[in-house]
């Protein structure tokens, strides 16, 4: 094969990092590289909870793809992938189709609603720029409407967040900071507003360091967040949610349910006919699909088992970025006619979760626990490091977070 056709689907962490690395490794005479993405911008999914709460504008989170991808080397196609067929080596887009020799599937995640009645129709999810902006505007609208109705409706001021995993906790952390500002703006007493986090497990952040979980819960409760742990969200209607705890059901009036209780891979992966495990492709050590050696899968669409725990590594930006580097390396080898591919080994650098812009918890460097200001600084350092890696100093200075003192 001379000058292979490489197609990359999705410009999230996995897709854009694969592209940026490839454009450094291969020249225009080595391969024809196409990047397909729904929008002409890349966004940092890890900041979407801030956009959803309204503590950070979405234009800080997204950046034009042309700012980091060299369009003289990469053919960028702004379009939506409708399907891809690994047997035919073909991708169907809303406005065309593409053939490939090598494919990188980096289409990210979608919300997993587990068939819970009413969730798809009535709940919001923090999935992308548009869904995050909708949540922010919806909350603001409800606050604005509250004092303009003769009959005051408490459901306008109750915000329910389903799931106390990292997404749910980071989101209520932002809300806890944002709600007092909204109250001031819309003449509402803070005590009238409820932020309720519902978690099915006996504690939020199940499996995370217990002392840090306790710190997080105390910090958030002090800012007025209510936790309902050991409580399953069972149903969502336009004006309420139903939860079940100790076999007792409770209905909470709310116009705003944000579902943050789980993700699955983009369903196009399962629909493609690639063999899946829990909706994801369990990739080989070189990140290729076992049944189709010309298909690489990275990020939330890929599943890699942690041999130590016997469970899959959680889907994170951290692992997506590391996978992208190996996928790009291996594609460059294949494009050059080689066959000795690198194997992927995950380097777990730890986890840091924000509790608003001024507080955080984390475990880094193996077992070092962080909380408060130092964890919050660490979170920003991690975010800034990504920007530096993606687009150098220029991008870091343009988009980085430097508000280290609150
Ligand atoms: P994504 O980054 O989601 O990118 C997918 C891309 O594909 C997007 O650009 C999308 O527009 C595009 N796309 C999707 N469908 C189509 C289509 N049909 N056609 C064309 N384009 C399409 N992980 C961490 O490591 N640290 C964190 O602090 C962290 N915080 C998080 C906070 C929140 C609020 C959330 C929701 C997740 C967080 N995660 C974090 C998890 C992390 O964001 C994901 O694991 C990561 O985004 C996965 O990267 P990806 O490249 O697979 O997908
Ligand atoms: P998750 O799967 O990690 O957590 C979902 C939570 O919802 C779980 O605690 C689960 O018990 C709960 N839940 C499920 N069904 C429920 C129900 N019916 N009622 C109430 N609770 C229910 O999902 P997530 O928080 O969206 O995270 C997705 C991925 O993104 C994870 O891999 C996570 O590590 C990663 N992430 C990382 C960070 C960070 O590192 N700072 C931040 C956000 C997300």
Coordinates of C-alpha atoms and ligand atoms in Angstrom, one line a residue:
X1 CA 0.0 0.0 0.0
X2 CA 1.6 3.3 -1.0
X3 CA 0.4 6.4 0.7
X4 CA -2.4 4.9 2.9
X5 CA -5.6 6.6 3.6
X6 CA -6.0 7.2 7.4
X7 CA -9.4 8.4 8.7
X8 CA -9.8 9.6 12.3
X9 CA -13.4 9.8 13.6
X10 CA -13.9 12.3 16.4
X11 CA -11.8 15.3 17.6
X12 CA -12.1 14.8 21.4
X13 CA -9.1 14.0 23.5
X14 CA -8.4 10.7 21.7
X15 CA -9.0 11.9 18.1
X16 CA -7.3 15.3 18.2
X17 CA -4.2 14.0 20.1
X18 CA -3.9 11.2 17.5
X19 CA -4.1 13.7 14.7
X20 CA -1.7 16.2 16.3
X21 CA 0.9 13.5 16.9
X22 CA 0.4 12.0 13.4
X23 CA 0.9 15.3 11.7
X24 CA 4.3 15.6 13.4
X25 CA 5.3 12.0 12.4
X26 CA 4.1 11.8 8.8
X27 CA 4.4 14.2 5.8
X28 CA 1.9 14.7 3.0
X29 CA 3.8 12.2 0.9
X30 CA 3.6 9.5 3.6
X31 CA -0.1 9.3 4.1
X32 CA -3.4 11.0 3.3
X33 CA -4.9 11.8 6.7
X34 CA -8.6 12.9 7.3
X35 CA -10.0 14.1 10.6
X36 CA -13.9 14.0 10.8
X37 CA -15.7 15.9 13.6
X38 CA -19.2 17.2 14.1
X39 CA -18.0 20.7 14.9
X40 CA -15.1 22.8 13.7
X41 CA -14.0 23.0 17.4
X42 CA -12.4 20.7 19.9
X43 CA -13.7 20.9 23.5
X44 CA -12.4 19.8 26.8
X45 CA -15.1 17.4 28.0
X46 CA -13.4 17.6 31.5
X47 CA -14.6 21.3 31.8
X48 CA -18.2 20.8 30.7
X49 CA -19.6 20.7 34.2
X50 CA -18.4 24.2 34.7
X51 CA -20.1 25.3 31.5
X52 CA -23.3 23.5 32.6
X53 CA -23.3 25.3 36.0
X54 CA -22.5 28.6 34.4
X55 CA -19.2 29.2 36.2
X56 CA -17.2 29.1 33.0
X57 CA -18.2 30.2 29.5
X58 CA -18.2 27.5 26.9
X59 CA -15.9 29.6 24.7
X60 CA -13.1 28.9 27.3
X61 CA -13.7 25.2 26.9
X62 CA -13.8 24.9 23.1
X63 CA -11.0 25.8 20.7
X64 CA -11.0 26.0 16.9
X65 CA -9.5 22.8 15.4
X66 CA -7.6 24.9 12.9
X67 CA -5.6 26.3 15.8
X68 CA -3.9 23.0 16.6
X69 CA -4.3 20.9 13.4
X70 CA -2.3 21.9 10.3
X71 CA -4.9 21.9 7.5
X72 CA -2.2 21.9 4.9
X73 CA -1.3 18.4 6.1
X74 CA -4.6 17.1 7.4
X75 CA -7.9 17.0 5.5
X76 CA -10.5 18.2 8.0
X77 CA -14.1 17.3 7.3
X78 CA -16.7 18.9 9.5
X79 CA -19.6 16.4 9.4
X80 CA -21.5 13.9 11.5
X81 CA -20.6 10.2 11.3
X82 CA -23.8 8.3 10.6
X83 CA -22.2 4.8 10.6
X84 CA -19.0 3.0 9.7
X85 CA -18.6 -0.4 8.2
X86 CA -15.3 -2.2 9.1
X87 CA -15.9 -5.0 6.6
X88 CA -16.3 -2.5 3.7
X89 CA -13.7 -0.1 5.1
X90 CA -16.2 2.7 4.7
X91 CA -17.5 5.6 6.8
X92 CA -21.0 7.1 6.0
X93 CA -21.3 10.8 6.9
X94 CA -24.4 12.9 6.8
X95 CA -23.1 14.6 3.7
X96 CA -20.9 12.0 2.0
X97 CA -18.8 9.0 2.6
X98 CA -15.1 8.1 3.1
X99 CA -13.0 5.0 2.3
X100 CA -10.0 4.2 4.4
X101 CA -7.1 1.9 4.7
X102 CA -6.7 2.6 8.4
X103 CA -9.4 3.9 10.8
X104 CA -9.2 5.5 14.2
X105 CA -12.5 5.4 16.2
X106 CA -12.5 8.1 18.8
X107 CA -16.2 9.0 19.0
X108 CA -16.4 9.3 22.7
X109 CA -19.3 8.6 25.1
X110 CA -23.0 9.0 25.5
X111 CA -25.1 8.9 28.6
X112 CA -26.2 5.4 29.8
X113 CA -29.7 5.7 31.1
X114 CA -30.2 2.0 32.0
X115 CA -33.8 2.1 30.7
X116 CA -34.9 4.3 33.7
X117 CA -38.4 5.6 32.8
X118 CA -38.6 9.3 31.7
X119 CA -34.8 10.0 31.8
X120 CA -34.3 10.2 28.1
X121 CA -37.2 12.6 27.7
X122 CA -36.9 14.7 30.8
X123 CA -33.4 14.7 32.1
X124 CA -30.4 16.7 31.0
X125 CA -26.9 15.3 30.5
X126 CA -23.5 16.8 30.5
X127 CA -22.2 15.4 27.2
X128 CA -21.0 18.2 24.9
X129 CA -20.9 22.0 24.6
X130 CA -24.6 22.2 23.4
X131 CA -26.0 20.0 26.2
X132 CA -23.9 21.9 28.8
X133 CA -25.1 25.3 27.6
X134 CA -28.7 24.1 27.6
X135 CA -28.4 23.1 31.3
X136 CA -27.0 26.6 32.2
X137 CA -29.7 28.4 30.3
X138 CA -32.5 26.1 31.7
X139 CA -31.4 26.8 35.3
X140 CA -31.2 30.5 34.7
X141 CA -34.6 30.5 33.0
X142 CA -36.2 28.8 36.0
X143 CA -34.6 31.3 38.4
X144 CA -35.8 34.1 36.3
X145 CA -39.3 32.7 36.0
X146 CA -39.7 32.0 39.7
X147 CA -40.6 35.6 40.8
X148 CA -42.7 36.2 37.7
X149 CA -45.4 33.7 38.6
X150 CA -48.3 34.4 41.0
X151 CA -48.0 30.8 42.4
X152 CA -44.4 30.2 43.4
X153 CA -43.2 26.8 42.2
X154 CA -40.5 25.1 44.3
X155 CA -39.7 22.7 41.4
X156 CA -38.1 25.7 39.6
X157 CA -35.5 26.0 42.4
X158 CA -34.8 22.3 43.1
X159 CA -31.9 21.0 41.1
X160 CA -31.4 17.3 41.2
X161 CA -28.2 15.6 40.1
X162 CA -28.4 11.8 39.6
X163 CA -25.2 10.0 40.3
X164 CA -22.4 10.9 42.8
X165 CA -19.5 9.7 40.7
X166 CA -16.8 12.2 39.7
X167 CA -19.1 14.0 37.1
X168 CA -22.0 14.4 39.6
X169 CA -19.7 15.6 42.4
X170 CA -17.8 18.0 40.2
X171 CA -21.1 19.4 38.9
X172 CA -22.7 20.0 42.3
X173 CA -19.4 21.6 43.4
X174 CA -19.8 24.2 40.6
X175 CA -23.5 24.6 41.4
X176 CA -22.7 25.3 45.0
X177 CA -20.6 28.3 43.9
X178 CA -23.0 29.4 41.2
X179 CA -26.3 29.3 43.1
X180 CA -25.6 32.2 45.5
X181 CA -24.7 34.4 42.4
X182 CA -28.0 33.4 40.7
X183 CA -29.9 34.1 43.9
X184 CA -28.5 37.6 44.1
X185 CA -29.2 38.2 40.4
X186 CA -32.8 37.0 40.5
X187 CA -33.9 38.2 44.0
X188 CA -34.2 34.7 45.5
X189 CA -33.3 33.7 49.1
X190 CA -30.5 31.1 49.0
X191 CA -32.4 29.0 51.6
X192 CA -35.2 28.5 49.0
X193 CA -32.9 26.7 46.6
X194 CA -32.1 23.0 46.9
X195 CA -29.1 21.2 45.2
X196 CA -29.7 17.5 45.7
X197 CA -27.3 14.8 44.8
X198 CA -28.7 11.2 44.5
X199 CA -26.3 8.3 44.7
X200 CA -27.3 4.6 44.6
X201 CA -24.2 3.4 46.4
X202 CA -23.8 3.8 50.2
X203 CA -21.4 6.7 49.6
X204 CA -20.6 9.1 46.9
X205 CA -17.5 8.5 44.8
X206 CA -17.7 4.8 45.6
X207 CA -14.2 3.2 45.7
X208 CA -12.4 6.5 46.2
X209 CA -10.3 7.2 49.3
X210 CA -12.8 7.4 52.2
X211 CA -11.1 10.3 54.0
X212 CA -11.2 12.4 50.8
X213 CA -14.8 11.4 50.2
X214 CA -15.6 12.6 53.7
X215 CA -13.8 15.9 53.0
X216 CA -15.7 16.4 49.8
X217 CA -19.1 15.7 51.4
X218 CA -18.4 18.0 54.3
X219 CA -17.2 20.8 52.1
X220 CA -20.2 20.5 49.8
X221 CA -22.7 20.1 52.6
X222 CA -21.3 23.3 54.1
X223 CA -22.2 25.0 50.9
X224 CA -25.7 23.7 51.0
X225 CA -25.6 20.5 48.9
X226 CA -27.9 17.8 50.1
X227 CA -26.8 14.2 49.6
X228 CA -29.2 11.3 49.3
X229 CA -26.9 8.2 49.4
X230 CA -28.1 4.6 49.1
X231 CA -30.9 6.1 47.0
X232 CA -31.7 4.9 43.5
X233 CA -33.2 7.3 41.0
X234 CA -36.1 5.3 39.7
X235 CA -38.1 7.6 37.4
X236 CA -38.0 11.1 36.0
X237 CA -41.0 13.2 35.0
X238 CA -41.0 16.7 33.6
X239 CA -41.7 18.1 37.1
X240 CA -40.3 15.6 39.5
X241 CA -38.0 12.6 40.2
X242 CA -38.8 9.5 42.1
X243 CA -36.1 8.0 44.2
X244 CA -36.1 4.8 46.3
X245 CA -34.2 4.3 49.5
X246 CA -34.7 1.4 52.0
X247 CA -37.6 0.2 49.9
X248 CA -39.4 3.6 50.4
X249 CA -40.2 5.8 47.5
X250 CA -40.0 9.6 47.6
X251 CA -41.0 12.1 44.9
X252 CA -39.0 15.3 44.7
X253 CA -40.5 18.2 42.7
X254 CA -38.0 19.5 40.2
X255 CA -37.8 20.9 36.7
X256 CA -34.1 20.2 36.5
X257 CA -32.8 16.7 36.7
X258 CA -29.2 16.3 35.5
X259 CA -28.3 12.7 34.8
X260 CA -24.7 12.1 35.6
X261 CA -24.9 8.5 36.6
X262 CA -23.0 6.7 34.0
X263 CA -21.6 6.7 30.5
X264 CA -21.3 4.2 27.6
X265 CA -19.4 4.3 24.4
X266 CA -20.9 6.0 21.4
X267 CA -23.5 3.6 20.1
X268 CA -22.1 3.8 16.6
X269 CA -19.4 1.4 17.8
X270 CA -21.8 -1.4 18.7
X271 CA -23.9 -0.7 15.5
X272 CA -20.7 -1.0 13.3
X273 CA -20.6 -4.8 13.9
X274 CA -17.2 -4.7 15.6
X275 CA -17.1 -7.2 18.4
X276 CA -17.9 -5.4 21.7
X277 CA -17.7 -6.0 25.4
X278 CA -20.0 -3.7 27.4
X279 CA -20.6 -1.7 24.2
X280 CA -16.8 -1.0 23.7
X281 CA -14.1 -2.7 21.6
X282 CA -11.8 -4.7 23.8
X283 CA -8.7 -3.7 21.9
X284 CA -5.5 -5.7 21.5
X285 CA -2.4 -4.4 23.2
X286 CA -1.5 -2.4 20.1
X287 CA -4.9 -0.7 20.3
X288 CA -6.4 -2.5 17.2
X289 CA -9.7 -4.2 17.1
X290 CA -9.1 -8.0 17.3
X291 CA -11.3 -8.8 14.3
X292 CA -10.1 -5.8 12.1
X293 CA -6.4 -5.0 12.3
X294 CA -6.8 -1.8 10.3
X295 CA -9.1 -0.3 12.9
X296 CA -7.7 1.4 16.0
X297 CA -10.0 2.4 18.8
X298 CA -9.1 5.0 21.5
X299 CA -10.7 6.8 24.4
X300 CA -14.2 6.0 25.7
X301 CA -14.9 3.6 22.8
X302 CA -12.1 1.3 23.8
X303 CA -12.0 -1.2 26.6
X304 CA -8.7 -2.3 28.2
X305 CA -8.6 -4.6 31.2
X306 CA -6.6 -3.8 34.2
X307 CA -4.9 -7.1 34.8
X308 CA -4.4 -6.3 38.5
X309 CA -8.1 -5.7 39.3
X310 CA -9.6 -7.8 36.6
X311 CA -11.8 -4.8 35.7
X312 CA -11.7 -2.4 32.8
X313 CA -9.8 0.9 33.3
X314 CA -12.3 3.7 33.8
X315 CA -13.0 5.9 30.8
X316 CA -11.0 9.0 31.3
X317 CA -9.3 11.8 29.3
X318 CA -6.0 10.7 30.9
X319 CA -6.2 7.2 29.3
X320 CA -7.6 8.6 26.0
X321 CA -4.6 10.9 25.6
X322 CA -2.1 8.1 26.4
X323 CA -3.8 5.7 23.9
X324 CA -3.8 8.4 21.2
X325 CA 0.0 8.7 21.5
X326 CA 0.5 4.9 21.0
X327 CA -2.1 4.8 18.2
X328 CA -0.4 7.6 16.3
X329 CA 3.0 5.9 16.8
X330 CA 1.6 2.6 15.5
X331 CA -0.1 4.2 12.5
X332 CA 3.1 5.9 11.5
X333 CA 4.9 2.5 11.6
X334 CA 2.2 0.9 9.5
X335 CA 2.2 3.8 7.0
X336 CA 6.0 3.4 6.7
X337 CA 5.6 -0.3 5.8
X338 CA 6.7 -1.6 9.3
X339 CA 4.9 -4.2 11.4
X340 CA 6.6 -4.0 14.8
X341 CA 3.9 -2.2 16.8
X342 CA 4.2 -0.7 20.3
X343 CA 2.0 -2.1 23.0
X344 CA 0.0 0.1 25.3
X345 CA 0.7 0.3 29.0
X346 CA -1.4 2.6 31.1
X347 CA 0.5 5.0 33.3
X348 CA -1.9 6.0 36.0
X349 CA -1.0 9.5 37.1
X350 CA -3.8 9.7 39.7
X351 CA -7.2 11.4 40.0
X352 CA -8.0 14.9 41.0
X353 CA -11.6 16.1 41.2
X354 CA -12.7 19.7 41.6
X355 CA -15.3 20.9 44.2
X356 CA -15.8 24.2 42.5
X357 CA -12.9 26.4 41.2
X358 CA -11.4 26.9 44.6
X359 CA -11.5 23.4 46.2
X360 CA -10.7 19.8 45.1
X361 CA -9.6 16.4 46.2
X362 CA -7.2 14.0 44.7
X363 CA -4.7 11.1 44.9
X364 CA -1.5 11.6 42.9
X365 CA 2.0 10.2 42.6
X366 CA 0.8 6.8 43.7
X367 CA -0.7 7.4 47.1
X368 CA -0.3 11.1 47.9
X369 CA -3.6 12.6 49.0
X370 CA -4.4 16.2 48.2
X371 CA -7.4 18.3 49.3
X372 CA -8.3 22.0 49.4
X373 CA -6.1 24.6 47.7
X374 CA -3.2 22.3 46.8
X375 CA -5.6 19.9 45.1
X376 CA -7.3 22.7 43.3
X377 CA -3.9 24.0 42.0
X378 CA -3.0 20.5 40.9
X379 CA -6.2 20.2 38.9
X380 CA -5.4 23.4 37.0
X381 CA -1.8 22.2 36.5
X382 CA -3.2 19.0 34.9
X383 CA -5.5 20.9 32.7
X384 CA -2.8 23.3 31.7
X385 CA -0.4 20.5 30.9
X386 CA -2.9 19.1 28.4
X387 CA -3.1 22.4 26.6
X388 CA 0.6 22.7 26.5
X389 CA 0.9 19.2 25.0
X390 CA -1.8 19.8 22.5
X391 CA -1.0 23.3 21.2
X392 CA 2.2 24.5 22.9
X393 CA 2.8 27.7 24.9
X394 CA 0.5 29.8 22.7
X395 CA -2.5 27.6 23.4
X396 CA -1.7 27.4 27.1
X397 CA -1.5 31.2 27.4
X398 CA -4.8 31.6 25.5
X399 CA -6.9 28.9 27.2
X400 CA -5.1 27.9 30.4
X401 CA -6.4 28.3 33.9
X402 CA -4.2 30.6 36.0
X403 CA -6.6 31.7 38.8
X404 CA -4.6 29.8 41.4
X405 CA -5.8 32.0 44.3
X406 CA -9.6 31.4 44.0
Ligands
LIG1 P1 -14.5 12.9 23.7 O1 -13.5 13.7 24.3 O2 -15.9 12.9 24.3 O3 -14.6 13.3 22.2 C1 -15.5 12.7 21.3 C2 -15.5 13.6 20.0 O4 -16.3 12.9 19.0 C3 -16.2 14.9 20.2 O5 -15.4 16.0 19.7 C4 -17.5 14.8 19.5 O6 -18.0 16.0 19.0 C5 -17.2 13.8 18.4 N1 -18.3 13.1 17.9 C6 -19.2 12.3 18.6 N2 -20.1 11.7 17.8 C7 -19.8 12.1 16.6 C8 -20.4 11.8 15.3 N3 -21.4 11.0 15.2 N4 -19.8 12.4 14.2 C9 -18.7 13.3 14.3 N5 -18.2 13.5 15.5 C10 -18.7 13.0 16.6 N6 -11.4 12.4 32.6 C11 -10.2 12.7 33.2 O7 -9.2 12.0 32.9 N7 -10.1 13.8 34.1 C12 -11.1 14.6 34.4 O8 -11.0 15.5 35.2 C13 -12.4 14.3 33.8 N8 -13.4 15.1 34.1 C14 -14.6 14.9 33.4 C15 -15.7 15.8 33.6 C16 -16.9 15.6 33.0 C17 -18.0 16.7 33.3 C18 -17.1 14.5 32.1 C19 -18.4 14.4 31.5 C20 -16.0 13.6 31.9 C21 -14.8 13.8 32.5 N9 -13.7 13.0 32.3 C22 -12.5 13.2 32.9 C23 -13.9 11.8 31.4 C24 -13.3 12.3 30.0 O9 -13.9 13.5 29.6 C25 -13.6 11.3 28.9 O10 -13.1 10.0 29.3 C26 -12.9 11.7 27.6 O11 -13.5 12.9 27.1 C27 -12.9 10.7 26.5 O12 -12.3 11.1 25.4 P2 -12.7 10.7 23.9 O13 -11.7 11.2 23.0 O14 -13.0 9.2 23.9 O15 -14.1 11.4 23.7
LIG2 P1 -19.5 6.9 37.0 O1 -20.0 5.6 36.4 O2 -18.1 7.0 37.4 O3 -20.5 7.2 38.3 C1 -21.8 7.1 38.2 C2 -22.4 7.1 39.6 O4 -23.8 7.0 39.5 C3 -22.0 5.8 40.4 O5 -21.5 6.2 41.6 C4 -23.3 5.0 40.5 O6 -23.4 4.3 41.7 C5 -24.4 6.1 40.4 N1 -25.6 5.6 39.9 C6 -25.9 4.7 38.8 N2 -27.2 4.5 38.7 C7 -27.8 5.3 39.6 C8 -29.2 5.5 39.9 N3 -30.2 4.9 39.2 N4 -29.5 6.3 40.9 C9 -28.5 7.0 41.6 N5 -27.2 6.8 41.4 C10 -26.8 6.0 40.4 O7 -19.9 8.0 35.9 P2 -19.3 9.5 35.8 O8 -19.2 10.2 37.1 O9 -20.1 10.2 34.8 O10 -17.8 9.3 35.3 C11 -17.6 8.8 34.0 C12 -16.1 8.6 33.8 O11 -15.5 9.9 33.7 C13 -15.4 7.8 34.9 O12 -14.5 7.0 34.4 C14 -14.8 8.9 35.7 O13 -13.6 8.5 36.4 C15 -14.5 10.0 34.7 N6 -14.4 11.3 35.3 C16 -13.3 11.7 35.9 C17 -13.2 12.9 36.5 C18 -12.0 13.3 37.2 O14 -11.0 12.6 37.1 N7 -11.9 14.4 37.8 C19 -14.3 13.7 36.5 C20 -15.5 13.3 35.9 C21 -15.6 12.1 35.3

